[in-house]
Each structure stands twice: as C-alpha cells, then as structure tokens.
Short mmCIF file of C-alpha atoms in Angstrom, two decimals:
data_model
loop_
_atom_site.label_atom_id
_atom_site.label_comp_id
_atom_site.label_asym_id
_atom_site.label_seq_id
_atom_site.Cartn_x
_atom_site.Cartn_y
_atom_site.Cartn_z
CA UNK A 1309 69.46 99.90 87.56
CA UNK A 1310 71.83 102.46 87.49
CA UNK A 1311 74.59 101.90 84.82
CA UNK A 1312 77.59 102.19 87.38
CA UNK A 1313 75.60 99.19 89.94
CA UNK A 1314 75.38 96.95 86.33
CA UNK A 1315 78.83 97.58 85.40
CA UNK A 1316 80.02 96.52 88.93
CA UNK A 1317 77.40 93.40 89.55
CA UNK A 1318 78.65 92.16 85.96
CA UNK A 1319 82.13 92.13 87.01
CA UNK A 1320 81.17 90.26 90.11
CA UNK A 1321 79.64 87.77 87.63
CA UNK A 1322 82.61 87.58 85.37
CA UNK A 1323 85.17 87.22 88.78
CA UNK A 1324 82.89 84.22 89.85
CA UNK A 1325 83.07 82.74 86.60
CA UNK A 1326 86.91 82.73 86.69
CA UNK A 1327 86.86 80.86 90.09
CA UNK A 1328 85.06 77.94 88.96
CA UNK A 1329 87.07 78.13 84.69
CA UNK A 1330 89.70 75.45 86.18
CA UNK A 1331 91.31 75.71 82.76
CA UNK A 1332 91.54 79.50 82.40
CA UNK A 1333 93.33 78.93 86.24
CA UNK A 1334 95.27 76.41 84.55
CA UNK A 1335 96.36 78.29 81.51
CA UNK A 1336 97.29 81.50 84.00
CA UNK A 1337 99.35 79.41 86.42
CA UNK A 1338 101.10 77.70 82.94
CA UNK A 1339 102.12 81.64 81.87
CA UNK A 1340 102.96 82.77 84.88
CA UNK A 1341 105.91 79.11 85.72
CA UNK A 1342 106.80 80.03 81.33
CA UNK A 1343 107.54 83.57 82.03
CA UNK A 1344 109.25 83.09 85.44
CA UNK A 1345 111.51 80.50 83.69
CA UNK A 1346 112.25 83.63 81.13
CA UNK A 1347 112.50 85.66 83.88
CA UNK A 1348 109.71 87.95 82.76
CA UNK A 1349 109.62 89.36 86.05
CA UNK A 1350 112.71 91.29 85.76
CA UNK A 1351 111.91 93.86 82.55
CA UNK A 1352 110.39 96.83 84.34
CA UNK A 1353 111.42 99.82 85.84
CA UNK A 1354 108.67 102.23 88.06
CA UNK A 1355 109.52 106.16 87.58
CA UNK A 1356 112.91 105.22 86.48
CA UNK A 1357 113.71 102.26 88.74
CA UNK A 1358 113.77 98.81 88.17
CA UNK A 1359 111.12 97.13 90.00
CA UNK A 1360 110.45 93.30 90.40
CA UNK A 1361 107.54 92.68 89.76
CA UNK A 1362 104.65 91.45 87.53
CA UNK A 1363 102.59 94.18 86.05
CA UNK A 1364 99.78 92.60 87.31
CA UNK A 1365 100.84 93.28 90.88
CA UNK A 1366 101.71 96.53 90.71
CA UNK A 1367 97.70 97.59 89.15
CA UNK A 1368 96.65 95.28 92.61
CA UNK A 1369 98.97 97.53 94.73
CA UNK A 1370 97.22 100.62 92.97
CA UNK A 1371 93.73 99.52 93.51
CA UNK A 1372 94.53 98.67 97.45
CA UNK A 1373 96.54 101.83 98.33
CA UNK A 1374 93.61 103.53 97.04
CA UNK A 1375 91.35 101.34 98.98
CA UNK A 1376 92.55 101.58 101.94
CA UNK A 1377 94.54 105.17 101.96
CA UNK A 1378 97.21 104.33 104.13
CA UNK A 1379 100.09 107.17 105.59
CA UNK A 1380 102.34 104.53 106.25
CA UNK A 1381 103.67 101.71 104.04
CA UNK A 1382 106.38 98.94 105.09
CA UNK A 1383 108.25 96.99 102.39
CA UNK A 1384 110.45 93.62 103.35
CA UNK A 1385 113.03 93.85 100.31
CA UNK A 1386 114.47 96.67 98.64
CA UNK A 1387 116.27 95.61 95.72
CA UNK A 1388 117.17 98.12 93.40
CA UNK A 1389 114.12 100.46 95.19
CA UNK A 1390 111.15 100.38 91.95
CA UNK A 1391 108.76 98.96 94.88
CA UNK A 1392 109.34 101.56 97.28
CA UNK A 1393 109.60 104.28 94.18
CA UNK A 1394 106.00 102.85 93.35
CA UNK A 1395 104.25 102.84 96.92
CA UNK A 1396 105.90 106.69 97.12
CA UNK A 1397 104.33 107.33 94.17
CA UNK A 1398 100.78 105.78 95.28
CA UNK A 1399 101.06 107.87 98.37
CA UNK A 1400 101.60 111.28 96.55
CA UNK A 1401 99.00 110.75 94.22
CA UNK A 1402 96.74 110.12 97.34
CA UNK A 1403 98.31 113.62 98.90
CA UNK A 1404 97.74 115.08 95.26
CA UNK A 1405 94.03 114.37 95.59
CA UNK A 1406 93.38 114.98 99.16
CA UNK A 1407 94.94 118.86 98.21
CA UNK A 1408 92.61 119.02 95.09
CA UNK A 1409 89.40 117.72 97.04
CA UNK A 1410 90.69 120.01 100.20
CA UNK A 1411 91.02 123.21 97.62
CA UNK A 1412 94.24 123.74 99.42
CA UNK A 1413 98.10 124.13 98.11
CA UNK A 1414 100.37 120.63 98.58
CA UNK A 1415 104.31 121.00 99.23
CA UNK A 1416 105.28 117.92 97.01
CA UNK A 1417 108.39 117.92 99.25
CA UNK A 1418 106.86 117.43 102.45
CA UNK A 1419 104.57 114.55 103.27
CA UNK A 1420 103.48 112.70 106.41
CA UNK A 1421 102.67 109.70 104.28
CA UNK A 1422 105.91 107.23 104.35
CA UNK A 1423 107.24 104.29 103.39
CA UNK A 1424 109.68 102.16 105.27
CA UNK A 1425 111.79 99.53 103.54
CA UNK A 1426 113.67 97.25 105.06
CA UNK A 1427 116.40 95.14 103.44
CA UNK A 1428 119.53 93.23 105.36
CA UNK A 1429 121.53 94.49 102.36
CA UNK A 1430 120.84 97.61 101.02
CA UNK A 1431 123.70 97.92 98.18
CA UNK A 1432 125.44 101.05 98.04
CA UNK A 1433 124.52 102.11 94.62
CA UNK A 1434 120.89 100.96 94.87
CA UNK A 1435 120.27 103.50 98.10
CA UNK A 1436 121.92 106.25 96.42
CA UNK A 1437 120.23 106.09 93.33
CA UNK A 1438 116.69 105.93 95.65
CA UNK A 1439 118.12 108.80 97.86
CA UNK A 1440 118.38 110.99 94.79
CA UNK A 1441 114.95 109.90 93.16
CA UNK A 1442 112.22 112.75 93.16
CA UNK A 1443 110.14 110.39 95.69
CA UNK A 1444 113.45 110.14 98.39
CA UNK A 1445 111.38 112.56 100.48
CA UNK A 1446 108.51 109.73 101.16
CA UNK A 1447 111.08 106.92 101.25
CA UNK A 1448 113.04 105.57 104.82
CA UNK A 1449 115.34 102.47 105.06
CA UNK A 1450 116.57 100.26 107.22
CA UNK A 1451 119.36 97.91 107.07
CA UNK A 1452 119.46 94.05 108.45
CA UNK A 1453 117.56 91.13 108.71
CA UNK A 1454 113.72 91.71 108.58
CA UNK A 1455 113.06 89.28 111.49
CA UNK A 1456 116.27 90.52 113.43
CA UNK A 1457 114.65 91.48 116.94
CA UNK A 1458 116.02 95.11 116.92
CA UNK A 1459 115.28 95.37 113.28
CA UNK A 1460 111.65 94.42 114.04
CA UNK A 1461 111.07 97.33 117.63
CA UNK A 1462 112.87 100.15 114.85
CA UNK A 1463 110.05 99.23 112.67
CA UNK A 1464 107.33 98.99 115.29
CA UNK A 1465 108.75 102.44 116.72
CA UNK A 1466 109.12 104.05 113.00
CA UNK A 1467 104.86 102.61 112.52
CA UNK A 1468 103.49 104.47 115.86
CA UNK A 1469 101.55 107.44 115.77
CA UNK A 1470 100.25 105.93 111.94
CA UNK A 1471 96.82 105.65 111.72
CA UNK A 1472 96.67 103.40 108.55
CA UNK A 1473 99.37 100.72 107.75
CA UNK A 1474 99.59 98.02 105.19
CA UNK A 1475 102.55 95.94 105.02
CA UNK A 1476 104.59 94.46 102.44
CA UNK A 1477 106.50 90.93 102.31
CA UNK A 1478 108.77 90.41 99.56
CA UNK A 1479 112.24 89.26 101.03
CA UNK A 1480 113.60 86.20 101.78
CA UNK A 1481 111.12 83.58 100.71
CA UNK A 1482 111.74 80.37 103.08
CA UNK A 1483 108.79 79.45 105.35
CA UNK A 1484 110.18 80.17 108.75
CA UNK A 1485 111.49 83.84 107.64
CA UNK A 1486 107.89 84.59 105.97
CA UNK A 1487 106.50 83.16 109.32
CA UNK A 1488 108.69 85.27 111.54
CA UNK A 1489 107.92 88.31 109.40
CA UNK A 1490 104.21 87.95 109.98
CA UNK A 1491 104.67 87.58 113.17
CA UNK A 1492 106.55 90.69 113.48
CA UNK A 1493 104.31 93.29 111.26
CA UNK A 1494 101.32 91.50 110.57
CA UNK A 1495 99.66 92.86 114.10
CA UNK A 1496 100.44 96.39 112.54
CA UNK A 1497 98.61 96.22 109.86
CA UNK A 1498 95.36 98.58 110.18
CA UNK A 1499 91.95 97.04 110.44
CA UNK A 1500 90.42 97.07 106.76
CA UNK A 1501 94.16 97.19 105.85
CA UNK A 1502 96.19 94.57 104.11
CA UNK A 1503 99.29 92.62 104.19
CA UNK A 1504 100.89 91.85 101.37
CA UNK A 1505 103.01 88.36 101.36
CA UNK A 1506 105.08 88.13 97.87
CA UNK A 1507 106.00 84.91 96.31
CA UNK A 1508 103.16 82.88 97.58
CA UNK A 1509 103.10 80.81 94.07
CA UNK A 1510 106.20 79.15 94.73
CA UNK A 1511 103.99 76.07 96.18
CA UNK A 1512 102.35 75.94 92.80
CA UNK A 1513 105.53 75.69 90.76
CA UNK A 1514 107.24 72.29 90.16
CA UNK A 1515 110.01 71.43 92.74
CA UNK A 1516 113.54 72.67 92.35
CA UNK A 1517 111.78 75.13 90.22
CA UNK A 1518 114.27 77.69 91.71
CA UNK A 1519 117.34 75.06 92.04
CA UNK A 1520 119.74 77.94 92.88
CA UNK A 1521 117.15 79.14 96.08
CA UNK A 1522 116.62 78.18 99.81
CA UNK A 1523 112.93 77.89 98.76
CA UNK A 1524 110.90 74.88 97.39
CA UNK A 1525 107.40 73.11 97.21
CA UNK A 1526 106.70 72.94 100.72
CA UNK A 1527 109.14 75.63 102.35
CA UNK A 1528 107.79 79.05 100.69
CA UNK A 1529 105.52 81.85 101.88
CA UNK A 1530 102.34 80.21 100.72
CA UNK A 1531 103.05 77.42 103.77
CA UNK A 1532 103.86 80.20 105.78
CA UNK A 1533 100.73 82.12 105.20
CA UNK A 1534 98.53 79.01 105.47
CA UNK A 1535 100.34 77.91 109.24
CA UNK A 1536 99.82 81.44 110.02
CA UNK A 1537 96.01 82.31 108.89
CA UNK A 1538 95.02 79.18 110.94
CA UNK A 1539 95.58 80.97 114.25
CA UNK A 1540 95.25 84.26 112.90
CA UNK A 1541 91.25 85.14 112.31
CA UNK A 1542 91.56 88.47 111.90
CA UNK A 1543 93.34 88.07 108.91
CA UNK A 1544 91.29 86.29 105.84
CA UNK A 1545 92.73 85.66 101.93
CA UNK A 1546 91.31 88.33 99.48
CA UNK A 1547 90.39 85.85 97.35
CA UNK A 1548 88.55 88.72 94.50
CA UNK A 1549 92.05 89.86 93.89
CA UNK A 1550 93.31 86.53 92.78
CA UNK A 1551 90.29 85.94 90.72
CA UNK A 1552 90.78 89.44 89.41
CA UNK A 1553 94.38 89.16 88.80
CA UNK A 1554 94.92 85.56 87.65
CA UNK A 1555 98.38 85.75 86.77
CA UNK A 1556 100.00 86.96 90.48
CA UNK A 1557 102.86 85.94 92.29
CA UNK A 1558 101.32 86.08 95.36
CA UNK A 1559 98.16 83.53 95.47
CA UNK A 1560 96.61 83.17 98.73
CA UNK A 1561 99.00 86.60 99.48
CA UNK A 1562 96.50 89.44 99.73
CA UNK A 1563 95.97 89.02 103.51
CA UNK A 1564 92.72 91.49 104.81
CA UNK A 1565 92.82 92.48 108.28
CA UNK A 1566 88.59 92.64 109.30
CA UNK A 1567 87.50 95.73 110.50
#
C-alpha cells in the first residue's frame, strides 16, 4: 500500500472512532459552551482584522475553499470584515497557485474570484478599514437585511455568470431568518459546493445560554437547517467535518450540495 493511501485510510479509521467516543463528543461540546461563556471566540484577528470565529473553523473553511475552488464566495455578516479578509485571502492563494501551475504572471490586484458580504449594518469604520485592506480588491458589500427581497435579487444578480459558489451564513441567528436565508442562496450554491450555516450549536447549549439574544434551544440555525434539509435532498450534512473538527460552532452546518 502506498504510504499516502495508509496515511489517508488511517485517518478514516481515527474519524470513525470519534463518531462513536460519546465522551470525547462530550468533553468537545463541554469546551466549546466553557469557552463561549469566556467568549473565546472573540481573540483573533485574520491578516490584521478581527475575525469571529473559532480557529477550528477557519482550518475547515481552508480545507473546503480548496476543495471545491470556488470564484465566488457570499458571506451573511460582516462584522468587523476578518471573515471576508479570510475567504479573500483563500481565493488569492487559489489565484497564486493556478498562476504557478499555469507558468504565467498574476496581477495580485485584479481577480475574477470575489466575495460578497452582506450585512444590514455595515458600520462606518468597519467598511473603511476593509476598503483599505490589501484584499479590498476581492471584497464587495452590501448593505440591509440578508432576507430583504431586493437584498436577496442584488445578490442573485452579483452570483450570475459564477461558475462555482459556496455560501456563507453567519448573521442573525433566529430560525426563521436562517430559514429565509437558505431559502434565498442555498439554490446558488454549486453542485459539489457547500453552504456554510454558522451557529448551528446553539441547540446544544443550555437554554438562555445567550440571555441577551433573540436565539434559544429550539429557535437557532440548527432547527433551521434540520426543517430545511428535510425537503431539500440535494443538500446532505458533511458529517467528516464535524468528526474532524469536534469543537465547531456549526454542527450539522457544513451543508454539501451532490453533484
């Protein structure tokens, strides 16, 4: 067997074995509610900005932009802009190696790879600390509600003439926005593609975990994701990227479009 096929069927092994380790779960899930209550979540910046997210997530967002090699990616939630600063990043590394494999010479300036955030308040100093970021040439914005109806046909006319999408969801977290935004950009996510629903392990936490949020046990984007998968079959969970990932804030989140 070639050393490359054992390395790879042994991590298969070791990602089954997690799936069935109910305390190593249990341990993982007991990290990730101590550290949220810490707020964990909010020490990290990406290239300079500071970015929301668990480390974790942000190696899973590397591994599937360079699965699936997408030119166009659409965030819900901008924040201070360290997600969108990231995906940039993702997609000039995958311009970077395109040139290098291509033997040809790459304007870092110029890109046909995007990606489109969308935030229904995008605070003054946030965008003009993204607009003057080295990446603001890969970056476009929109302002208002994700699920707005004429927020929703900008992004659908921003997303034609893409041939690979994957999609984002990391805005407000109640069940009927997540629901709404699925319904909106889900269908433009690529086949082989993913999208991407944020925030997912609010079912797991305790209720009134966040007692200062619309959200709760039972009105998150977990319920959201499981009312929409059950009329949605071209979408399944990734469930290797939990297993791999085991501390995530997005269980049941890494939606696959077949194909």
């Amino acid at each position: 067997m070639h050393p490359s096929e054992q390395f790879r069927q042994e991590r298969q092994a070791r990602l089954q074995s997690y799936a069935e380790d109910g305390a190593f779960k249990a341990l993982s899930r007991d990290w990730l509610q101590a550290s949220m209550q810490r707020q964990y979540v909010y020490n990290f910046d990406w290239m300079g900005r500071p970015i929301i997210q668990y480390p974790q997530d942000m190696v899973a967002m590397q591994e599937l932009v360079w699965r699936v090699r997408p030119d166009l990616i659409i965030e819900t939630g901008i924040a201070h802009g360290g997600s969108l600063v990231l995906s940039a990043s993702l997609l000039a590394l995958l311009d970077m190696s395109d040139a290098i494999e291509a033997g040809t010479t790459l304007d870092p300036r110029a890109s046909r790879r995007k990606v489109l955030g969308v935030d229904i308040d995008i605070r003054t100093h946030n965008r003009a600390a993204i607009e003057a970021h080295p990446m603001a040439s890969r970056i476009a914005m929109i302002q208002g509600s994700a699920i707005a109806p004429e927020v929703v046909q900008q992004v659908r006319d921003f997303a034609k003439g893409y041939e690979r999408v994957l999609v984002c969801l990391d805005s407000m977290h109640t069940h009927d926005h997540v629901l709404g935004e699925l319904d909106a950009y889900a269908p433009l996510v690529t086949p082989g593609s993913y999208c991407v629903v944020f925030d997912t392990f609010v079912e797991d936490m305790p209720p009134q975990f966040f007692a200062d949020r619309p959200w709760d046990v039972g009105n998150n984007p977990k319920t959201a994701v499981h009312q929409w998968l059950a009329r949605h079959a071209e979408f399944d969970v990734d469930a290797e990227m939990e297993q791999r990932l085991q501390v995530t804030v997005a269980p049941h989140g890494f939606l696959r479009r077949k194909g």
